C-alpha positions in Angstrom: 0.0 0.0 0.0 1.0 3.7 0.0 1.3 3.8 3.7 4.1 0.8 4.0 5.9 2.3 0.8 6.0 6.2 2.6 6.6 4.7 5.9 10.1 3.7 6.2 11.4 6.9 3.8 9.5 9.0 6.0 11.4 7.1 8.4 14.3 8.2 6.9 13.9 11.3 6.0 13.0 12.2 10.2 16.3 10.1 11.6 18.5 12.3 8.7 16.5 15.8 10.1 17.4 14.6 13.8 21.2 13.9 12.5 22.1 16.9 11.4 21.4 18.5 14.9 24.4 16.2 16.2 27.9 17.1 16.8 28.9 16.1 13.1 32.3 16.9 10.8 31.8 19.0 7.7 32.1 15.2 6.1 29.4 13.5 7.5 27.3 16.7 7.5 27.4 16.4 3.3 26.8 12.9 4.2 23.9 12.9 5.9 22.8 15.7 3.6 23.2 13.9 0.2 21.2 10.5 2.4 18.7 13.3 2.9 18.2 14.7 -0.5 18.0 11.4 -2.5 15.3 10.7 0.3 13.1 13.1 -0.5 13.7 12.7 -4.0 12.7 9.3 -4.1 9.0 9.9 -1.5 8.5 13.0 -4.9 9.1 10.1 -7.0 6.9 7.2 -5.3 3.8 9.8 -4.7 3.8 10.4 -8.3 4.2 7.3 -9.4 1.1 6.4 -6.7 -1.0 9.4 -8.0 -0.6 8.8 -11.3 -1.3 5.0 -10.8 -4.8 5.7 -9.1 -5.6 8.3 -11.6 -5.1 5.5 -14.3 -7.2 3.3 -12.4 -9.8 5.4 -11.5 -9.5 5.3 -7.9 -8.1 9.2 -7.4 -10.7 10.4 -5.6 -11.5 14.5 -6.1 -12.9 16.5 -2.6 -15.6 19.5 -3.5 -14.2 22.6 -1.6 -15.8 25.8 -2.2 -12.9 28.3 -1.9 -11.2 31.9 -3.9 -8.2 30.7 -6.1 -6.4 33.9 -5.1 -5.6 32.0 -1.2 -4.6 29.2 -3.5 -2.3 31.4 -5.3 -0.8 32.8 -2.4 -0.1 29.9 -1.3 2.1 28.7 -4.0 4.0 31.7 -3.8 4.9 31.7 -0.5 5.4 28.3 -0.9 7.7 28.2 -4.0 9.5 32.1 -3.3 12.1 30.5 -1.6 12.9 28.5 -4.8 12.8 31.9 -6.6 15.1 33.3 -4.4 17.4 31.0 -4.4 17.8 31.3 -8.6 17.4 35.3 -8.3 14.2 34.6 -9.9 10.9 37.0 -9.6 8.1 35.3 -8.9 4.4 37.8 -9.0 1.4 37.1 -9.1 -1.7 39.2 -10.3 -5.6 37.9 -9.5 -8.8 39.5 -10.4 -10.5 40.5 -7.5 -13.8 39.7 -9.3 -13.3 36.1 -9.7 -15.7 34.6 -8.2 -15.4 31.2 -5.4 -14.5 28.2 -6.9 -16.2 24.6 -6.1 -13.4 22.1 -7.3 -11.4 20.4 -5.3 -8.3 22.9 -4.0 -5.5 20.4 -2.5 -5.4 19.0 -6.4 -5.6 22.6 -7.8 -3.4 24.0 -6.1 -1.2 20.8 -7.0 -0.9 21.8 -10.7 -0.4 25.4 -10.2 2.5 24.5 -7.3 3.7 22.0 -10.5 3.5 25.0 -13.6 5.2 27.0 -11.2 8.2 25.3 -10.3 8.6 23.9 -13.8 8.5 27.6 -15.0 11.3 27.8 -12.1 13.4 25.0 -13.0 13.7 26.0 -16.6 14.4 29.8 -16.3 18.0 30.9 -15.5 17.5 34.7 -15.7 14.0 36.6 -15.3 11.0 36.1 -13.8 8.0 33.9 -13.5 3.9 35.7 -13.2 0.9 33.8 -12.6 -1.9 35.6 -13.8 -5.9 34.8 -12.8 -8.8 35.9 -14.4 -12.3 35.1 -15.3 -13.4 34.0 -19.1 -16.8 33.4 -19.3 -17.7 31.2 -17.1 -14.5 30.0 -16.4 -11.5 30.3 -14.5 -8.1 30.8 -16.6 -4.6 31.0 -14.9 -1.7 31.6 -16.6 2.1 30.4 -15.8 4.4 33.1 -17.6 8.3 32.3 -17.6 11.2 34.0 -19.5 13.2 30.3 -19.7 14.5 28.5 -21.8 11.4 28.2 -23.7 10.4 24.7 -25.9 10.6 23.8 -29.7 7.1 23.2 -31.2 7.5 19.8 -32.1 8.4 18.5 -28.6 5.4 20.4 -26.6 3.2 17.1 -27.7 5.4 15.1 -25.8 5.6 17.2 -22.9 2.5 15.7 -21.2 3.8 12.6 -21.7 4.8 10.4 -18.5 8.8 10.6 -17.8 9.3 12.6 -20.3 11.6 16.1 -20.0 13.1 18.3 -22.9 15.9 17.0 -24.4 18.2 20.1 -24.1 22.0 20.8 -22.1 20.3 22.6 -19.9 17.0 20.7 -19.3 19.3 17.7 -18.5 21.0 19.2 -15.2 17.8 19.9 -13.5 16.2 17.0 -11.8 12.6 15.6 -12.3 10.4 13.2 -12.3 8.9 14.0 -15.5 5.7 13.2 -14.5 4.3 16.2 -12.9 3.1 17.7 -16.3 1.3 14.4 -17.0 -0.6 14.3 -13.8 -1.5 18.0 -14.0 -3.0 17.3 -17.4 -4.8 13.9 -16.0 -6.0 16.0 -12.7 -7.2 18.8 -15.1 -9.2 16.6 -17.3 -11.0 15.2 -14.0 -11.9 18.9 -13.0 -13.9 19.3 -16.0 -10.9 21.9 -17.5 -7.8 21.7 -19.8 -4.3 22.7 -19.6 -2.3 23.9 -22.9 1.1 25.9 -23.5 2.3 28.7 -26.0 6.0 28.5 -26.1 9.1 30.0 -27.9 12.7 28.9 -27.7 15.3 31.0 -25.6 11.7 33.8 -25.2 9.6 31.5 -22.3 6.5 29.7 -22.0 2.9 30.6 -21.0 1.4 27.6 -19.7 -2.6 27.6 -19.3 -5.3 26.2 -17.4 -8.9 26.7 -18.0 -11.0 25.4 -15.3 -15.5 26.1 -14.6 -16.1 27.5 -11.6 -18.7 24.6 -10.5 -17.2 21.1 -10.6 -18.5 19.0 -13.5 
């Protein structure tokens, strides 16, 4: 099950925290923080790999939250600014106040927006990443704006694909699952909405989601 697979990385991933409060040599500190950082690389991995197996066999089961998307957007940027910082990245938002509530379900929402944006952030070495919100009909329409590295037209297609990332020098050094953008495309086609992307090399992407405001 999910639980015994999590468990012992979880496990893991606490006795490493715990270690690096000891009395430890520069050595072992790298040590500890390399056992660490595959650890958490491999619980990213395994709860894809889980969501993306139940989503496949229709066992993902969506919540119905009512709720405004611009808390939902504030959360992924206080939750992914650190990651922007860290690459001297600007990371805005801007959110119509007249959107109205949302019902959908938010944890999986807010799950493909967290996903667009730290993709956008992965793949942009200089610049800035927006997420934009506004109404379009009776719709909901976000976009992801990035000034990276951009992708050729004839590999978007493939882009949605599971375990599959960009073939380019620099898309190779950053690591990935490659299966966020497919599960943000399955998730998106269970909310009733769509996700697409407009894209130019070395100019950035705009990746989209279009979502009602009442779950279908």
């Amino acid at each position: 099950t999910s639980h015994e697979i999590r468990t012992p990385l979880n496990g893991i991933i606490g006795t490493c925290e715990l270690l690096k409060r000891a009395r430890l040599s520069h050595e072992e500190k790298a040590q500890v923080e390399t056992i660490l950082r595959c650890a958490e690389g491999l619980l990213l991995l395994i709860n894809d790999i889980l969501d993306l197996s139940k989503i496949e066999a229709g066992q993902l089961n969506l919540s119905t939250d009512r709720f405004k998307i611009a808390d939902v957007i504030q959360n992924v940027i206080d939750l992914s600014n650190p990651f922007a910082i860290s690459k001297n990245l600007l990371l805005t938002s801007v959110v119509d106040p007249e959107i109205p509530e949302i019902v959908s379900d938010q944890f999986r929402i807010q799950q493909v927006i967290i996903n667009l944006v730290n993709n956008a952030l992965k793949f942009t070495e200089v610049g800035s990443v927006k997420v934009e919100a506004f109404t379009k009909g009776r719709h909901l329409v976000i976009h992801v704006i990035d000034t990276g590295i951009g992708i050729q037209a004839g590999k978007i297609d493939g882009l949605f694909k599971p375990f599959i990332q960009i073939d380019t020098g620099i898309a190779r050094k950053h690591e990935g699952t490659g299966l966020g953008l497919s599960i943000s495309k399955k998730l998106m086609t269970m909310l009733g909405g769509s996700i697409s992307i407009e894209s130019e090399p070395e100019k950035g992407s705009t990746f989209s989601i279009e979502l009602p405001f009442g779950k279908t």
